[in-house]
Each structure stands twice: as C-alpha cells, then as structure tokens.
Tab-separated table of C-alpha atoms in Angstrom:
chain	number	residue	atom	x	y	z
A	2	MET	CA	136.379	170.763	0.717
A	3	ALA	CA	139.735	169.760	2.431
A	4	ALA	CA	140.017	166.742	0.215
A	5	PRO	CA	140.725	168.188	-3.147
A	6	ALA	CA	143.842	170.139	-1.797
A	7	PRO	CA	145.905	167.042	-0.876
A	8	ARG	CA	144.771	165.602	-4.555
A	9	LEU	CA	146.045	168.843	-6.036
A	10	TRP	CA	149.628	168.643	-4.407
A	11	LEU	CA	149.767	165.053	-5.320
A	12	ARG	CA	149.013	165.972	-8.838
A	13	PHE	CA	151.522	168.497	-9.264
A	14	LEU	CA	154.382	166.676	-7.159
A	15	ARG	CA	153.833	162.997	-8.699
A	16	PRO	CA	155.826	163.994	-12.097
A	17	LEU	CA	158.771	165.037	-9.851
A	18	ALA	CA	158.831	161.863	-7.861
A	19	ALA	CA	160.983	159.601	-10.437
A	20	GLN	CA	163.091	161.945	-11.959
A	21	GLU	CA	167.201	161.352	-12.081
A	22	PRO	CA	169.316	163.165	-9.460
A	23	SER	CA	170.879	165.457	-12.533
A	24	PHE	CA	167.227	166.556	-12.621
A	25	TYR	CA	167.363	167.639	-9.206
A	26	ARG	CA	170.532	169.424	-9.388
A	27	VAL	CA	168.980	171.403	-12.518
A	28	VAL	CA	166.065	172.378	-10.482
A	29	VAL	CA	167.868	173.610	-7.754
A	30	ALA	CA	170.219	175.507	-9.791
A	31	CYS	CA	167.599	177.243	-11.246
A	32	PHE	CA	166.173	178.367	-7.954
A	33	LEU	CA	169.580	179.477	-6.888
A	34	ILE	CA	169.711	181.417	-10.082
A	35	ALA	CA	166.465	182.902	-9.702
A	36	GLY	CA	167.090	183.748	-6.077
A	37	THR	CA	170.165	185.268	-6.925
A	38	LEU	CA	169.110	187.545	-9.566
A	39	TRP	CA	165.903	188.703	-7.381
A	40	MET	CA	168.002	189.475	-4.816
A	41	LEU	CA	170.732	191.657	-7.016
A	42	ARG	CA	167.612	193.643	-8.396
A	43	GLY	CA	166.278	194.305	-5.453
A	44	LEU	CA	169.575	195.952	-4.126
A	45	ASN	CA	169.886	197.729	-7.496
A	46	LYS	CA	166.803	199.706	-6.732
A	47	VAL	CA	166.868	203.123	-4.434
A	48	HIS	CA	165.804	202.869	-1.236
A	49	VAL	CA	165.051	206.305	0.731
A	50	ALA	CA	163.581	206.686	3.932
A	51	PRO	CA	163.367	210.483	4.841
A	52	LEU	CA	163.928	210.811	8.928
A	53	ARG	CA	163.088	213.502	10.979
A	54	TYR	CA	165.259	213.668	13.929
A	55	PRO	CA	166.595	216.862	15.818
A	56	ILE	CA	170.505	216.548	15.498
A	57	ALA	CA	172.849	218.571	17.939
A	58	TRP	CA	176.186	218.768	17.062
A	59	ARG	CA	178.455	218.823	20.288
A	60	TYR	CA	182.180	219.636	19.999
A	61	ASN	CA	185.352	221.221	21.585
A	62	ARG	CA	185.782	224.551	20.028
A	63	GLN	CA	189.438	224.918	21.254
A	64	ARG	CA	190.280	221.658	19.212
A	65	TYR	CA	188.121	222.680	16.294
A	66	HIS	CA	189.964	223.018	12.977
A	67	PRO	CA	188.036	223.358	9.786
A	68	ALA	CA	189.478	221.703	7.221
C-alpha cells in the first residue's frame, strides 16, 4: 500500500523538473500573491472574543480630574 504514494508524487512532480527558471519565478510569484491575499482577507474579518474578567479601577481620588 505504501508503494503507490511515491509514484503518485513523481507523477505530479515530473512535469516541473525540466522547466526554465522563469517558470519557477512565476510559480513563486503566484504563491506569494495568493498568500498575501489570503492573509489580507483574514485580517479584514472581524474577530471578537468576549472576555469575562473582573476589573477594579484604582486611582488617587485627590489627583483625579474628570475630563
């Protein structure tokens, strides 16, 4: 059962073996653009995490000046 896996990888990677350097530059550029767009799309979403943590405000009442 383990023998078909290496053959499958070779089947996909063999067409990429004898390409010109410009081909690899285009492939890398496509991956960089896709990764950048994926990251920017993820940053564009609203991420909310409700926290329930008690907060105690401590301040000096003599030096407090409300704005």
